[in-house]
């Protein structure tokens, strides 16, 4: 399908998908609150929801090595877009899902996108979910993203979620919930960068319901200038299970980071661990890179880039 | 050529105090090109501080530092690095999320093919290519980190390389490999010089010149053959044989031929 994209839209899209232009395979691209273009594949069907704005994505049992792209771009100001995307992933699948939202806002009006994503992951399936959030533009208008992600994992499924807020998002409240069945494993990596007066809150509520379910939460964040970040990851173990929560933040300028990792065990064989560390960039790291010829600014940038890689 | 002229370095006795303590006490020293110099002496003698003064990590209270005739006394660390001074830290830093390969590339100032990276690592006794994708973080042991630090300096290949106690935390097989590397790299007469801060007899024996620091002063300095007898090292023949053929080793897991 040929679609005309403005240079701004094309750049936003590339930031989200890492591919030039319209991706291959199954995709649904949403722009300024409307469908821009869509393509289903033999195994992956994308259909408009009948009750709410949004789409249902159905992936057939046994679908392997396929990808779905569902990026959202917002380049018109004054839009508040709420969209419900529900994934029904069959049994024995192995798929990658690439999502995300890029906002370009040159105006004084706010632009907001709230993506409500629900995942039903079938038995023995592997899902890799990559979500990038990004804001840009010269306007004073807020760029707001409030994603809600809910994951239901059936027996022995494996889900890897990598959620990154790259830059330029004025305000975000992220809610991520999951329920894991027996033998299911979830690896959730969240990376956030805030600067200026931005605010970010990330709430997580992961329930380990089945025997031998396992979650690993890795949060890496950088808070610069006057920005504020709050983390509230909670892991509840209701069976013999493993949970590990690790929050790691670099703080700069007058930024504030609060990390309140919580664990709740309601089973004697629930093994839950949390760690949190907040600190500035160590002076000796910068000095080391300077001895290799980097300037102080280059050294700092390098350390941040690697930390968030 | 490096010239230190009457270098003095004082620090406040405690933070905010006007009382000072002298760490480096009027040191003058010249290190010509193509020299292998070992700086030794008791702990707390000022060896690391002297290295940091040369690299620009500390600034002398008084005195002058010249590198190839340029006065670098007030120059930043970055500019000194660009002029060709390098320093391998006694206690290397860790970097969350940075891959070993990336660190080597920053050191070399360019992208490096895998093969080149592996060569630097094998020179410090890290024989597995897996190291390249490891992160320079807590997952590395102290000895691994130390060897990677040395490898970064090999990759940077500065005109003047200062290694601060490279033997610390390094097992004896890797140490063997390391001394060979130092010997090979710095005895090739390409105008580069090396300063190794060390207590290791094996390294001291490689030196052209030796400087012995004590209480911030040069206690002795000169050609190795003059200084070694004064150091009072309890040297016996074949002192290190037992190190190269140890009795119960996991020789399958530690390759010594890389
Ligand atoms: N910035 C500093 N502030 C206070 N004391 C210092 C500082 N740098 C070095 N020192 C002190 O100077 C002495 C020499 O230290 P160092 O150069 O590390 O010795 P060496 O490397 O020979 O063991 C030590 O007593 C150390 O505590
Ligand atoms: Mg020292």
XYZ file of C-alpha atoms and ligand atoms in Angstrom:
595
model
C 0.000 0.000 0.000
C 1.416 3.397 -0.807
C 0.916 6.118 1.759
C 2.133 9.683 1.651
C 3.998 10.631 4.792
C 5.233 14.130 5.565
C 8.939 14.259 6.488
C 7.970 14.871 10.143
C 5.700 11.826 10.157
C 8.259 9.681 8.363
C 10.891 10.605 10.968
C 8.556 9.904 13.867
C 7.672 6.562 12.364
C 11.282 5.609 11.851
C 12.093 6.518 15.468
C 9.393 4.125 16.611
C 9.884 1.225 14.224
C 13.557 1.466 13.288
C 12.578 0.878 9.647
C 12.215 3.325 6.792
C 8.684 3.920 5.593
C 5.909 1.383 5.921
C 7.105 -1.861 7.525
C 6.721 -5.361 6.089
C 4.204 -7.895 7.324
C 1.249 -7.081 9.533
C 0.870 -3.485 10.629
C -1.578 -0.851 11.741
C -0.413 2.732 11.621
C -2.476 5.334 13.389
C -2.037 9.064 12.819
C -3.735 11.945 14.621
C -6.435 9.743 16.062
C -7.285 7.942 12.830
C -6.235 4.873 10.938
C -3.603 5.716 8.322
C -2.953 2.289 6.902
C -3.305 -1.352 7.877
C -2.263 -4.720 6.635
C -3.128 -8.154 7.987
C -1.111 -11.232 7.156
C -2.148 -14.853 6.709
C -1.623 -15.567 10.422
C -2.146 -12.153 11.941
C -5.499 -10.494 11.577
C -6.028 -6.872 12.543
C -9.623 -5.668 12.833
C -11.308 -2.492 14.036
C -13.012 -2.874 17.387
C -16.767 -2.555 17.360
C -17.230 -1.245 20.882
C -14.258 1.048 21.573
C -11.866 2.948 19.366
C -8.977 0.659 18.578
C -8.113 -2.697 17.166
C -8.140 -6.400 17.913
C -5.067 -8.293 16.815
C -5.554 -12.021 16.513
C -2.523 -14.213 16.052
C -3.152 -17.816 15.059
C -1.839 -20.782 17.038
C 1.635 -21.789 15.960
C 2.541 -18.491 14.255
C 6.322 -18.279 14.330
C 8.890 -15.681 13.298
C 6.388 -12.957 12.425
C 6.144 -9.330 13.425
C 3.342 -6.879 14.001
C 3.842 -3.136 13.938
C 1.278 -0.867 15.555
C 2.898 2.579 15.806
C 0.947 5.731 16.544
C 2.027 9.163 15.397
C 0.575 12.444 16.489
C 1.676 15.556 14.651
C -1.461 17.645 15.070
C -1.809 19.623 18.292
C -4.842 19.710 20.521
C -5.582 16.031 20.052
C -6.470 13.659 22.841
C -6.433 10.189 21.420
C -7.491 7.188 23.499
C -7.134 3.846 21.817
C -7.716 0.246 22.905
C -5.554 -2.416 21.333
C -6.159 -5.993 22.321
C -3.865 -8.828 21.336
C -5.067 -12.408 21.270
C -1.952 -14.486 20.806
C -2.592 -18.178 20.274
C -0.677 -21.142 21.643
C 2.848 -22.057 20.543
C 3.550 -18.745 18.844
C 6.809 -16.833 18.547
C 6.164 -13.244 17.531
C 7.551 -9.728 17.875
C 5.263 -6.790 18.461
C 6.569 -3.301 17.806
C 4.469 -0.506 19.245
C 4.961 3.038 20.385
C 3.876 6.600 20.050
C 5.701 9.602 18.661
C 4.326 13.076 19.194
C 5.469 16.119 17.258
C 4.000 19.272 18.719
C 4.948 22.780 17.565
C 2.014 24.497 19.190
C 0.974 25.709 22.618
C -1.857 23.195 22.768
C -1.431 19.819 24.401
C -1.274 16.546 22.491
C -2.151 13.376 24.316
C -2.201 9.716 23.443
C -3.360 7.048 25.855
C -2.767 3.545 24.547
C -4.635 0.861 26.437
C -2.944 -2.400 25.491
C -4.108 -5.825 26.575
C -2.258 -9.016 25.790
C -3.633 -12.512 26.076
C -0.675 -14.801 25.542
C -1.410 -18.458 24.846
C 0.328 -21.539 26.183
C 4.014 -21.982 25.340
C 4.087 -18.812 23.287
C 6.976 -16.390 23.159
C 6.266 -12.730 22.676
C 8.697 -9.898 22.393
C 7.064 -6.524 22.821
C 8.983 -3.352 22.055
C 7.407 -0.022 22.840
C 9.011 3.357 22.276
C 7.603 6.649 23.424
C 8.998 9.844 22.062
C 8.121 13.516 21.934
C 9.532 16.419 19.965
C 8.609 19.822 18.618
C 9.210 23.469 19.337
C 5.882 24.315 20.968
C 5.129 24.823 24.639
C 2.158 22.485 24.367
C 2.395 19.421 26.575
C 3.124 16.043 25.067
C 1.316 13.536 27.218
C 1.406 9.739 27.076
C -0.508 7.610 29.539
C -0.147 3.999 28.507
C -1.964 1.179 30.244
C -0.597 -2.271 29.582
C -2.195 -5.435 30.867
C -0.746 -8.849 30.220
C -2.343 -12.236 30.830
C 0.144 -15.039 30.402
C -1.013 -18.609 30.038
C 1.041 -21.651 31.054
C 4.699 -21.717 30.097
C 4.504 -18.603 28.011
C 7.426 -16.252 27.824
C 7.044 -12.527 27.380
C 9.765 -9.975 27.064
C 8.674 -6.352 27.204
C 11.003 -3.496 26.499
C 9.402 -0.153 27.082
C 11.380 2.983 26.455
C 10.477 6.615 26.823
C 13.215 8.124 24.760
C 12.818 11.858 25.220
C 10.491 14.794 25.024
C 7.444 13.464 26.873
C 6.157 16.198 29.161
C 4.061 13.998 31.351
C 3.443 10.301 31.609
C 1.632 7.967 33.934
C 2.380 4.386 33.023
C 0.369 1.509 34.374
C 1.615 -1.985 33.709
C -0.191 -5.001 35.128
C 0.368 -8.681 34.541
C -0.945 -12.036 35.687
C 1.246 -15.041 35.183
C 0.065 -18.634 34.978
C 2.078 -21.740 35.782
C 5.592 -21.740 34.374
C 5.079 -18.360 32.703
C 7.957 -15.930 32.590
C 7.915 -12.186 32.122
C 10.974 -9.976 31.664
C 9.985 -6.371 31.821
C 12.529 -3.691 31.046
C 11.557 -0.082 31.368
C 13.838 2.786 30.392
C 12.936 6.368 31.002
C 14.606 9.663 30.397
C 13.119 12.907 31.650
C 14.453 16.442 31.525
C 13.219 20.021 31.946
C 10.090 20.029 34.085
C 8.859 16.645 32.901
C 7.080 14.214 35.143
C 6.920 10.462 34.890
C 5.138 7.959 37.060
C 5.376 4.242 36.515
C 3.102 1.875 38.376
C 3.420 -1.848 37.997
C 1.425 -4.614 39.506
C 2.584 -8.096 38.666
C 0.774 -11.084 40.111
C 2.500 -14.427 40.083
C -0.412 -16.798 40.284
C 0.814 -20.073 38.777
C 3.424 -22.472 40.141
C 6.951 -21.598 39.007
C 5.956 -18.355 37.420
C 8.766 -15.866 37.179
C 9.062 -12.135 36.699
C 12.083 -9.950 36.332
C 11.587 -6.193 36.334
C 14.476 -4.000 35.296
C 13.967 -0.290 35.495
C 16.685 2.067 34.276
C 16.068 5.743 34.340
C 17.773 9.073 33.969
C 16.231 12.173 35.513
C 17.739 15.497 34.465
C 17.132 19.180 35.283
C 13.963 19.662 37.370
C 12.197 16.512 36.284
C 10.445 14.149 38.680
C 10.090 10.384 38.408
C 8.155 8.032 40.630
C 8.349 4.246 40.473
C 5.886 1.961 42.126
C 6.582 -1.585 41.006
C 4.750 -4.220 42.995
C 5.229 -7.961 42.654
C 2.838 -10.272 44.451
C 3.653 -13.969 44.743
C 0.677 -16.242 45.248
C 2.402 -19.541 44.457
C 5.878 -21.051 44.458
C 7.413 -18.419 42.205
C 10.314 -16.070 41.607
C 10.203 -12.312 41.379
C 13.032 -9.843 41.038
C 12.673 -6.079 40.876
C 15.619 -3.856 40.150
C 15.298 -0.075 39.929
C 18.364 1.857 38.924
C 18.325 5.594 38.430
C 20.822 8.280 37.539
C 19.891 11.629 38.906
C 21.209 14.950 37.603
C 20.670 18.644 38.302
C 17.714 19.256 40.608
C 15.768 16.201 39.525
C 13.892 14.008 41.975
C 13.484 10.246 41.762
C 11.399 8.167 44.118
C 11.523 4.395 43.863
C 9.167 2.405 46.016
C 9.610 -1.194 44.937
C 7.186 -3.490 46.691
C 6.982 -7.217 47.106
C 4.164 -9.209 48.625
C 4.442 -12.899 49.300
C 1.305 -14.921 49.976
C 2.904 -18.315 49.605
C 5.744 -19.789 51.609
C 7.675 -20.716 48.464
C 7.398 -17.318 46.858
C 10.909 -15.930 46.436
C 10.805 -12.228 45.880
C 13.679 -9.762 45.843
C 13.843 -6.059 45.210
C 16.724 -3.658 44.801
C 16.757 0.055 44.200
C 19.679 2.371 43.632
C 19.613 6.058 42.844
C 22.744 8.099 42.373
C 24.511 10.629 40.247
C 27.127 9.728 37.671
C 30.302 8.872 39.540
C 33.092 11.383 39.023
C 35.600 8.607 38.448
C 33.574 7.305 35.493
C 33.736 10.684 33.798
C 37.438 11.016 34.579
C 38.167 7.591 33.131
C 36.516 8.485 29.833
C 38.306 11.831 29.787
C 41.630 10.009 30.079
C 40.588 8.279 26.859
C 40.190 11.638 25.126
C 36.484 12.414 25.617
C 35.455 15.847 26.862
C 33.491 16.030 30.087
C 30.225 16.513 28.159
C 30.979 13.653 25.792
C 31.843 11.416 28.726
C 28.590 12.212 30.495
C 26.565 11.561 27.339
C 28.373 8.281 26.732
C 27.632 7.092 30.267
C 23.936 7.964 29.921
C 23.667 6.340 26.483
C 25.168 3.111 27.746
C 23.101 3.114 30.900
C 19.931 3.358 28.841
C 21.450 1.593 25.825
C 59.569 13.241 26.728
C 58.020 13.999 30.087
C 59.586 16.514 32.431
C 58.431 17.134 35.973
C 59.904 20.262 37.527
C 59.698 20.797 41.276
C 56.243 19.292 41.599
C 54.562 19.896 44.928
C 51.071 18.669 45.793
C 49.403 19.659 49.043
C 45.939 18.668 50.208
C 43.807 20.008 53.033
C 44.176 17.873 56.154
C 40.402 17.665 56.232
C 37.731 19.229 54.124
C 37.472 22.954 54.651
C 40.603 23.043 56.761
C 43.331 25.517 55.904
C 45.959 23.159 57.292
C 47.593 21.157 54.554
C 49.483 17.954 54.187
C 52.201 17.490 51.574
C 51.611 14.444 49.401
C 54.204 15.139 46.716
C 57.253 16.956 47.914
C 59.266 18.760 45.272
C 59.699 16.046 42.697
C 61.742 16.626 39.565
C 62.032 13.851 37.043
C 62.644 13.389 33.327
C 61.377 10.448 31.316
C 62.868 10.401 27.801
C 61.186 8.659 24.856
C 61.586 4.908 24.448
C 61.973 4.314 28.159
C 60.510 1.633 30.342
C 60.279 3.115 33.823
C 59.070 1.406 36.956
C 57.933 3.519 39.887
C 57.982 1.598 43.116
C 58.037 2.238 46.828
C 55.896 1.692 49.907
C 52.119 2.132 49.945
C 51.118 5.712 50.553
C 54.393 6.968 49.094
C 52.584 9.063 46.477
C 52.881 6.870 43.369
C 49.245 7.043 42.281
C 49.123 10.739 43.096
C 52.135 11.364 40.895
C 50.432 9.495 38.052
C 47.258 11.532 38.506
C 49.271 14.742 38.414
C 50.818 13.677 35.113
C 47.408 12.754 33.671
C 45.804 15.979 34.924
C 43.401 14.325 37.342
C 45.099 16.352 40.074
C 46.731 19.752 39.619
C 50.012 20.473 41.371
C 50.178 23.113 44.076
C 53.367 24.303 42.438
C 55.810 23.134 39.822
C 55.636 22.486 36.123
C 54.871 19.521 33.875
C 56.166 19.474 30.303
C 55.239 16.870 27.720
C 57.307 16.923 24.540
C 58.226 20.489 25.392
C 54.625 21.684 25.859
C 53.656 23.012 29.272
C 50.683 20.852 30.246
C 50.535 21.896 33.903
C 47.149 23.620 33.502
C 45.851 21.453 30.697
C 42.659 19.376 31.046
C 42.676 15.595 31.242
C 41.063 15.415 27.791
C 43.716 17.598 26.181
C 46.508 15.614 27.774
C 44.920 12.422 26.506
C 44.824 13.937 23.038
C 48.515 14.828 23.341
C 49.273 11.191 24.067
C 49.252 10.631 27.820
C 47.315 7.641 29.124
C 46.635 6.250 32.591
C 45.401 2.817 33.645
C 43.759 3.236 37.034
C 44.749 1.311 40.124
C 41.025 0.995 40.852
C 39.159 0.958 37.554
C 35.588 2.238 37.226
C 32.603 0.173 36.209
C 30.035 1.357 33.675
C 26.507 -0.022 33.747
C 25.373 -0.965 30.278
C 28.691 -0.364 28.541
C 30.021 -3.313 26.592
C 33.722 -4.179 26.804
C 33.975 -3.725 23.034
C 32.578 -0.212 23.290
C 35.090 0.745 25.954
C 37.947 -0.546 23.806
C 36.613 1.456 20.870
C 36.400 4.630 22.904
C 39.988 4.003 23.962
C 41.154 3.390 20.409
C 39.171 6.406 19.193
C 37.681 4.371 16.353
C 35.549 1.359 15.548
C 37.478 -1.858 16.010
C 36.960 -5.166 14.245
C 36.286 -8.129 16.530
C 39.665 -9.552 15.766
C 41.509 -6.477 16.999
C 39.453 -6.429 20.188
C 40.171 -10.069 20.854
C 43.841 -9.406 20.384
C 43.852 -6.693 23.061
C 41.997 -8.987 25.426
C 44.239 -11.934 24.800
C 47.243 -9.718 25.557
C 45.922 -9.345 29.074
C 45.033 -13.013 29.397
C 41.302 -12.745 28.722
C 40.999 -15.455 26.159
C 37.288 -15.689 25.578
C 35.606 -13.649 22.862
C 32.567 -13.635 25.145
C 34.152 -10.802 27.039
C 33.477 -8.358 24.224
C 29.748 -8.435 24.771
C 29.992 -8.476 28.546
C 29.150 -5.269 30.346
C 31.786 -3.392 32.308
C 29.712 -3.639 35.460
C 29.465 -5.591 38.700
C 29.270 -8.854 36.779
C 33.023 -8.658 36.141
C 35.372 -9.793 38.863
C 37.991 -7.398 40.162
C 40.718 -9.167 38.222
C 38.724 -9.159 34.992
C 37.967 -5.484 35.387
C 41.600 -4.729 36.027
C 42.677 -6.576 32.899
C 40.079 -4.790 30.810
C 41.436 -1.524 32.177
C 44.885 -2.526 30.975
C 43.451 -3.555 27.600
C 41.909 -0.089 27.172
C 45.321 1.455 27.578
C 46.775 -0.991 25.059
C 43.994 -0.012 22.651
C 44.565 3.693 23.273
C 48.283 3.163 22.657
C 49.339 6.549 24.046
C 52.823 7.919 23.583
C 53.232 7.790 27.356
C 51.323 5.028 29.122
C 51.108 4.906 32.908
C 49.918 1.647 34.451
C 49.049 1.755 38.133
C 49.797 -1.586 39.801
C 48.682 -3.694 36.827
C 49.459 -6.867 38.743
C 46.839 -6.212 41.428
C 44.152 -8.873 41.503
C 45.568 -10.731 38.541
C 46.202 -14.435 38.641
C 49.680 -15.636 37.930
C 49.049 -17.043 34.457
C 47.597 -13.808 33.255
C 50.441 -12.022 34.967
C 52.914 -13.985 32.895
C 51.054 -13.041 29.766
C 50.967 -9.442 30.904
C 54.683 -9.123 31.501
C 55.301 -10.560 28.034
C 52.894 -7.991 26.635
C 54.570 -5.088 28.399
C 57.907 -6.277 27.195
C 56.768 -6.772 23.608
C 54.788 -3.569 23.284
C 57.228 -1.237 24.899
C 60.571 -2.528 23.820
C 59.987 -1.919 20.153
C 61.601 1.503 20.005
C 58.741 3.455 18.443
C 59.277 6.472 20.668
C 56.633 5.419 23.183
C 57.379 5.270 26.877
C 55.809 3.347 29.694
C 55.650 4.033 33.386
C 54.531 1.095 35.469
C 53.777 1.560 39.118
C 54.543 -1.812 40.609
C 55.846 -3.838 43.504
C 56.444 -6.860 41.321
C 60.000 -7.995 40.953
C 59.284 -9.428 37.515
C 58.109 -6.050 36.290
C 60.892 -4.190 38.048
C 63.352 -6.391 36.189
C 61.958 -5.239 32.852
C 62.711 -1.601 33.614
C 65.304 0.604 31.988
C 64.975 3.058 34.850
C 63.569 2.765 38.335
C 62.148 5.479 40.564
C 61.569 4.750 44.216
C 59.064 7.024 45.949
C 58.733 7.348 49.682
C 56.799 9.974 51.622
C 56.253 11.992 48.480
C 59.922 12.222 47.666
C 62.250 10.417 45.308
C 64.263 8.137 47.499
C 66.250 6.713 44.631
C 66.153 6.993 40.856
C 68.372 5.759 38.066
C 69.162 2.884 35.743
C 67.735 -0.452 36.859
C 71.073 -2.108 37.420
C 72.028 0.641 39.889
C 68.734 0.760 41.765
C 67.708 -2.894 41.989
C 70.489 -3.810 44.449
C 69.385 -0.914 46.688
C 65.768 -2.091 46.774
C 66.711 -5.034 48.936
C 64.488 -7.435 47.044
C 64.964 -10.936 48.346
C 65.650 -12.293 44.938
C 66.298 -15.974 44.439
C 66.954 -17.763 41.191
C 63.867 -19.429 39.723
C 61.656 -17.564 42.112
C 58.701 -17.740 39.779
C 58.969 -21.212 38.380
C 56.365 -22.457 40.767
C 53.980 -19.913 39.347
C 54.182 -21.022 35.755
C 53.645 -24.710 36.515
C 51.198 -24.754 39.363
C 50.121 -28.103 40.765
C 46.352 -28.311 40.653
C 45.031 -26.054 38.005
C 42.039 -26.100 35.768
C 44.226 -25.995 32.738
C 41.331 -26.842 30.492
C 39.447 -23.732 31.464
C 42.359 -21.333 31.544
C 44.095 -21.298 28.231
C 47.587 -19.902 28.411
C 48.211 -19.912 24.702
C 45.842 -17.199 23.524
N 43.180 14.034 47.286
C 43.752 13.569 48.413
N 43.332 14.023 49.615
C 43.886 13.562 50.758
N 44.886 12.676 50.807
C 45.348 12.187 49.653
C 44.799 12.600 48.396
N 45.455 11.939 47.420
C 46.360 11.156 48.051
N 46.290 11.301 49.380
C 47.158 10.652 50.375
O 48.450 10.725 49.857
C 49.209 9.579 50.179
C 49.758 8.957 48.924
O 48.717 8.287 48.255
P 48.955 7.481 46.906
O 49.477 8.423 45.894
O 47.692 6.793 46.594
O 50.075 6.463 47.338
P 50.577 5.134 46.631
O 49.937 5.055 45.290
O 52.050 5.294 46.556
O 50.199 4.013 47.528
C 48.282 8.673 50.954
O 48.532 8.865 52.318
C 46.910 9.176 50.576
O 45.993 8.934 51.586
Mg 48.625 3.677 44.457
